[in-house]
CSV table of N, CA, C and O in Angstrom, one decimal:
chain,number,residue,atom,x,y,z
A,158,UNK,N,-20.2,8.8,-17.4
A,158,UNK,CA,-20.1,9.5,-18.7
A,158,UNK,C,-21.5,10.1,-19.1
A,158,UNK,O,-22.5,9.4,-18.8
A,159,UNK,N,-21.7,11.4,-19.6
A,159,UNK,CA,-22.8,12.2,-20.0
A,159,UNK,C,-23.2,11.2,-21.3
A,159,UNK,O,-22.5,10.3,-21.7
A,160,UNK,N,-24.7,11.7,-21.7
A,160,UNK,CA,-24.8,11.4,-22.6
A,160,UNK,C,-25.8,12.7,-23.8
A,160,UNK,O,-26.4,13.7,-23.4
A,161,UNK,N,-25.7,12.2,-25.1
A,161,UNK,CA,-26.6,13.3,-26.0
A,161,UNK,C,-27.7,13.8,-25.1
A,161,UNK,O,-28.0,13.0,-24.2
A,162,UNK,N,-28.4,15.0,-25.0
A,162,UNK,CA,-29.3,15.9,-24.1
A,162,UNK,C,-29.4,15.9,-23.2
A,162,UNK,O,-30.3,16.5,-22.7
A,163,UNK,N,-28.4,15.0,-22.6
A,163,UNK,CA,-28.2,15.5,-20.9
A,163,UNK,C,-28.3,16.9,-20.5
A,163,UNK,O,-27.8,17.9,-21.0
A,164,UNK,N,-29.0,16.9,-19.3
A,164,UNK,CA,-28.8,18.5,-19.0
A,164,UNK,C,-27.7,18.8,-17.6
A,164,UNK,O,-27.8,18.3,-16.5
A,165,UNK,N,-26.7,19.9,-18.1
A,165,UNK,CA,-25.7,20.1,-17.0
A,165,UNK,C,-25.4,21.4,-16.7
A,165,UNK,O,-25.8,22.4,-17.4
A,166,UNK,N,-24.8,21.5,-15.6
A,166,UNK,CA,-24.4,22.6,-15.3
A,166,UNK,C,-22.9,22.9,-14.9
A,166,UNK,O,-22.3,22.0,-14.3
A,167,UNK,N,-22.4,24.2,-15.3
A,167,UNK,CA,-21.0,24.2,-15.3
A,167,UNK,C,-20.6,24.2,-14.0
A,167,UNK,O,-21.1,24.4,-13.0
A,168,UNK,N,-19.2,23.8,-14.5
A,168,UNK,CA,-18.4,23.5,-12.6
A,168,UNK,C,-17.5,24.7,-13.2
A,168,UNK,O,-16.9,25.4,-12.3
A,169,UNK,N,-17.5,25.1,-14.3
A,169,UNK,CA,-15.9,26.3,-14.0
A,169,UNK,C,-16.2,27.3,-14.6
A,169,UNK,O,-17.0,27.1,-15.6
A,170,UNK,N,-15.5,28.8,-14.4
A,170,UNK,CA,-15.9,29.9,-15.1
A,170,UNK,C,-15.1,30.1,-16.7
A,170,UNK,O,-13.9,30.1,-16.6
A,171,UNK,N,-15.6,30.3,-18.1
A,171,UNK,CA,-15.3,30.6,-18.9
A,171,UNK,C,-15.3,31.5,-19.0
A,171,UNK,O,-16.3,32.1,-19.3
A,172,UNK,N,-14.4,32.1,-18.8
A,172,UNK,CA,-14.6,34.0,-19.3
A,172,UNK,C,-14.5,34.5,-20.7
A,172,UNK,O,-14.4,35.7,-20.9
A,173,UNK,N,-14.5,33.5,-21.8
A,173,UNK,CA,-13.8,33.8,-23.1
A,173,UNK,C,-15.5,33.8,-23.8
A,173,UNK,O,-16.0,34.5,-24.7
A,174,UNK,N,-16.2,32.7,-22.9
A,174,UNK,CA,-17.5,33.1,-23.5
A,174,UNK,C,-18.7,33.3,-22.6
A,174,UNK,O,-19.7,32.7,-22.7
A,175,UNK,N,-18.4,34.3,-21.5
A,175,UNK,CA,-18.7,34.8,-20.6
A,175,UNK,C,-19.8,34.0,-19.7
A,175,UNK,O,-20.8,34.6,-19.4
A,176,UNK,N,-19.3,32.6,-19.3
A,176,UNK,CA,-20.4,31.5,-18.7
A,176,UNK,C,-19.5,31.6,-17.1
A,176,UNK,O,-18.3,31.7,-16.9
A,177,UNK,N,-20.5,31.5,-16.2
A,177,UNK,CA,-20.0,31.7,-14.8
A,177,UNK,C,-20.4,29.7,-14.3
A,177,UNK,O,-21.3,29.1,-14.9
A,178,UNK,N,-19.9,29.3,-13.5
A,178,UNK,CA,-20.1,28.3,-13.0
A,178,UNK,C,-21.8,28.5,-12.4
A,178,UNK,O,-22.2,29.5,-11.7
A,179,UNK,N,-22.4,27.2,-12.8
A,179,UNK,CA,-24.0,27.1,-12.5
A,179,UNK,C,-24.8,27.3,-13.8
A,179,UNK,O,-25.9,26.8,-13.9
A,180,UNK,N,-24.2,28.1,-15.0
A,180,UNK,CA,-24.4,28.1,-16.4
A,180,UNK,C,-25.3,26.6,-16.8
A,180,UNK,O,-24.7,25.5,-16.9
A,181,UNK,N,-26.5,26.7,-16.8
A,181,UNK,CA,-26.7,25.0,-17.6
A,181,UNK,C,-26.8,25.4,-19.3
A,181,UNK,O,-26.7,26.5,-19.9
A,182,UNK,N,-26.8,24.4,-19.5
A,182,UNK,CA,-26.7,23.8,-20.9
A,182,UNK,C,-26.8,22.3,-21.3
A,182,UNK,O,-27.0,21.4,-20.4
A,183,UNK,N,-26.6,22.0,-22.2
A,183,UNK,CA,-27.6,20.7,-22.5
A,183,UNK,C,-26.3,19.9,-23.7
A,183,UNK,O,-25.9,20.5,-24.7
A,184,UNK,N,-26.0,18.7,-23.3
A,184,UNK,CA,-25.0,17.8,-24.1
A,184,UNK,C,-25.7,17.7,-25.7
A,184,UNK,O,-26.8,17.3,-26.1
A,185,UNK,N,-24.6,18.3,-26.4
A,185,UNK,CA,-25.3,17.8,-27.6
A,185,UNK,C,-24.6,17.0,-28.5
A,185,UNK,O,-24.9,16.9,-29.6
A,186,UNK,N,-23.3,16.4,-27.9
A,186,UNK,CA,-22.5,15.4,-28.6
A,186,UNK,C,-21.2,15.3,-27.8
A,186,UNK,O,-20.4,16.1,-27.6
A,187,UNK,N,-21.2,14.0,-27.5
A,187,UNK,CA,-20.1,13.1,-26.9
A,187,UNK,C,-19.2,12.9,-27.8
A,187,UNK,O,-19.6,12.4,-28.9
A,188,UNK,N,-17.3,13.3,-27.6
A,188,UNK,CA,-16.6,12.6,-28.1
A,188,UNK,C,-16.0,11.4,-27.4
A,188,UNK,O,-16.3,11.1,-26.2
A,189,UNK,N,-15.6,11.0,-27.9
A,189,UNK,CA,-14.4,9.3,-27.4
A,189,UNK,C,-13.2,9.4,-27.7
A,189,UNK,O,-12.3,8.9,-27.0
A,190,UNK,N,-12.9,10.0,-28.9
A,190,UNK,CA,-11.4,10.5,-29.0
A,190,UNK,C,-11.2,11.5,-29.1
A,190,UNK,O,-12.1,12.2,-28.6
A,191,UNK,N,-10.1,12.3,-29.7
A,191,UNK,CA,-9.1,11.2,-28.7
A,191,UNK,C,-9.0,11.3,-27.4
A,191,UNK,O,-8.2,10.8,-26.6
A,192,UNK,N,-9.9,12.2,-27.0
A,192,UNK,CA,-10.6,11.9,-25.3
A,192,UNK,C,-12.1,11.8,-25.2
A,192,UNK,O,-12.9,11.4,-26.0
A,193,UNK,N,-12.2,12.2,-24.1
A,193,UNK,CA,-13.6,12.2,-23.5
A,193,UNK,C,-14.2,13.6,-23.3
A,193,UNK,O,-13.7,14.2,-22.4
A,194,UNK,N,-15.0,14.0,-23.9
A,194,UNK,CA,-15.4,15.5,-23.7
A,194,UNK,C,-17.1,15.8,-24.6
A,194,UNK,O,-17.8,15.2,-25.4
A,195,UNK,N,-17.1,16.9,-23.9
A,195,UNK,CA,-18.7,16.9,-24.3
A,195,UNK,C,-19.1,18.1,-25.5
A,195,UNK,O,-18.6,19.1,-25.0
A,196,UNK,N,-19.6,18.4,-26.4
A,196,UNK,CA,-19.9,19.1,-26.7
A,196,UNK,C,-21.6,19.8,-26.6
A,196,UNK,O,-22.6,19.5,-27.2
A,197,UNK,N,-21.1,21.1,-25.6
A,197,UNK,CA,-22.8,21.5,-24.8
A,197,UNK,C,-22.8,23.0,-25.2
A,197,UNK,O,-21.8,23.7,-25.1
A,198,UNK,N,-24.1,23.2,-25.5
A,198,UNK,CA,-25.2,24.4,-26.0
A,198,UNK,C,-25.9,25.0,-24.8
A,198,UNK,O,-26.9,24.5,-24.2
A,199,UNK,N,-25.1,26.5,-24.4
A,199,UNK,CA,-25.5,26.7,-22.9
A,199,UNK,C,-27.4,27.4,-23.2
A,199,UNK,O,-27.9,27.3,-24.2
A,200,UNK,N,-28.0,28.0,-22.2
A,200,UNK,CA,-28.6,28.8,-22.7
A,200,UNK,C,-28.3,30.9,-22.4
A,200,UNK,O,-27.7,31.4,-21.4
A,201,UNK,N,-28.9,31.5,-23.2
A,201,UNK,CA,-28.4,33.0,-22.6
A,201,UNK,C,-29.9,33.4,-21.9
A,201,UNK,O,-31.1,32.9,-21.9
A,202,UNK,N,-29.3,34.4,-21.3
A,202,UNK,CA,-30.6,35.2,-20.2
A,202,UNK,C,-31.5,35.9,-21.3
A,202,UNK,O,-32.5,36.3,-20.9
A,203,UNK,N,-31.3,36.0,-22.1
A,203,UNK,CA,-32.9,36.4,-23.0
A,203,UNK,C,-33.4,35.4,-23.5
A,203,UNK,O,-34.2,35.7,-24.3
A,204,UNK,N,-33.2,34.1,-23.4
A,204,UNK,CA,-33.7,33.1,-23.5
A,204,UNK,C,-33.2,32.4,-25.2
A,204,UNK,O,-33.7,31.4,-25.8
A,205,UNK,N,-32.2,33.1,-25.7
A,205,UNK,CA,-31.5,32.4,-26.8
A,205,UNK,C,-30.5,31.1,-26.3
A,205,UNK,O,-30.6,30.3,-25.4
A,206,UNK,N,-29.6,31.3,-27.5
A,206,UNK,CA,-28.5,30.1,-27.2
A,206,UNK,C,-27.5,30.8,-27.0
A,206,UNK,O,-27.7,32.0,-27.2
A,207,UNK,N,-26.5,30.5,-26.6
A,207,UNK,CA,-24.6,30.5,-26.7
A,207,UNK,C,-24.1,29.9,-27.5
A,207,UNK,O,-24.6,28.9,-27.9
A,208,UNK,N,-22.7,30.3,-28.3
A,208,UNK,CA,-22.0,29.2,-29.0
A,208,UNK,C,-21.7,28.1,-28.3
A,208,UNK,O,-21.6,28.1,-27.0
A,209,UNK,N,-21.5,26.9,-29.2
A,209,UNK,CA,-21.3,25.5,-28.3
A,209,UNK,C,-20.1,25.5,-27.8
A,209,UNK,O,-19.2,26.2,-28.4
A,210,UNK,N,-19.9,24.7,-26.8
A,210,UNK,CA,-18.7,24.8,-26.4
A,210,UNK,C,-18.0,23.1,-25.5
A,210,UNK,O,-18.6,22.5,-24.6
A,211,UNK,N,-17.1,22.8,-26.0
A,211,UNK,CA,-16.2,21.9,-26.0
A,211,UNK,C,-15.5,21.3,-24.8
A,211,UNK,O,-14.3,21.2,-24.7
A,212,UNK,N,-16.5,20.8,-23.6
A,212,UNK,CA,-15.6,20.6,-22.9
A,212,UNK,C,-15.0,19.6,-22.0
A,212,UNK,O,-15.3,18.5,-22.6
A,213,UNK,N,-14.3,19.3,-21.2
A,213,UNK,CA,-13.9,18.2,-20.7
A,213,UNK,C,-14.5,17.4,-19.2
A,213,UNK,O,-14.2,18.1,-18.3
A,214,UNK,N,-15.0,16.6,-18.9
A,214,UNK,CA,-15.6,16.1,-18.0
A,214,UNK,C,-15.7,16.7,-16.7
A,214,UNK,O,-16.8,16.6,-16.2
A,215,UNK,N,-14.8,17.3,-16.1
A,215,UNK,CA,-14.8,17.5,-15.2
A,215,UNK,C,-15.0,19.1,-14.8
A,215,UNK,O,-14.9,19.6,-13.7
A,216,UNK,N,-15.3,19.9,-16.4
A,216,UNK,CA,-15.9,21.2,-16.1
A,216,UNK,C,-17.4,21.0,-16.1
A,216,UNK,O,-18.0,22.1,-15.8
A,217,UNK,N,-18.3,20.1,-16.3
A,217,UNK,CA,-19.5,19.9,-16.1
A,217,UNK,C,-20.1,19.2,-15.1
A,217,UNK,O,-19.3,18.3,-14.6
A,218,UNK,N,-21.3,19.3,-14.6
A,218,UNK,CA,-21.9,18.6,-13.7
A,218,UNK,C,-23.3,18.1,-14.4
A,218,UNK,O,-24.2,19.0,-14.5
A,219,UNK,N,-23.5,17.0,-14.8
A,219,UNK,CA,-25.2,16.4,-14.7
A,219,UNK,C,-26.2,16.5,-14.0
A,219,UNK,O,-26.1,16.2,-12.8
A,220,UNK,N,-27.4,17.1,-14.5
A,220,UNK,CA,-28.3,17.3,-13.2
A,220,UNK,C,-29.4,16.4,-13.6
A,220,UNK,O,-29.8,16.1,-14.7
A,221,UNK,N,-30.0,16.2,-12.4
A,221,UNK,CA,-31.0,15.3,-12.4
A,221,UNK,C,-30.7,13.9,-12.0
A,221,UNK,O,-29.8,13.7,-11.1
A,222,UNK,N,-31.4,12.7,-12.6
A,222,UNK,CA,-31.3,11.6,-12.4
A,222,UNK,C,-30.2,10.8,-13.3
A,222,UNK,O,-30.0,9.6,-13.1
């Protein structure tokens, strides 16, 4: 299980908010119900943010330790 500022990178392509798989972004809140899912803040190529976006364990990957 991720946790708050974990840093990840996407396993799948969103096209609704134009994130390609390898997209990182950074956990910024764990739910528990009524599942398990992450709420992560990607970053954009001019160096802003993305809207957050909601997702389920197995569209993200953890990087690091």
């Amino acid at each position: 299980m991720l946790h708050n500022f974990d840093l990840v990178a996407l396993a799948v392509t969103l096209p609704e908010y134009d994130l390609l798989p390898g997209a990182l972004g950074t956990v910024l809140e764990v739910y528990t119900e009524p599942r398990i899912a992450y709420n992560v803040e990607f970053g954009a190529s001019d160096g802003g943010t993305m809207p957050l976006v909601v997702l389920d364990p197995e569209q993200v990957h953890k990087l690091g330790r």
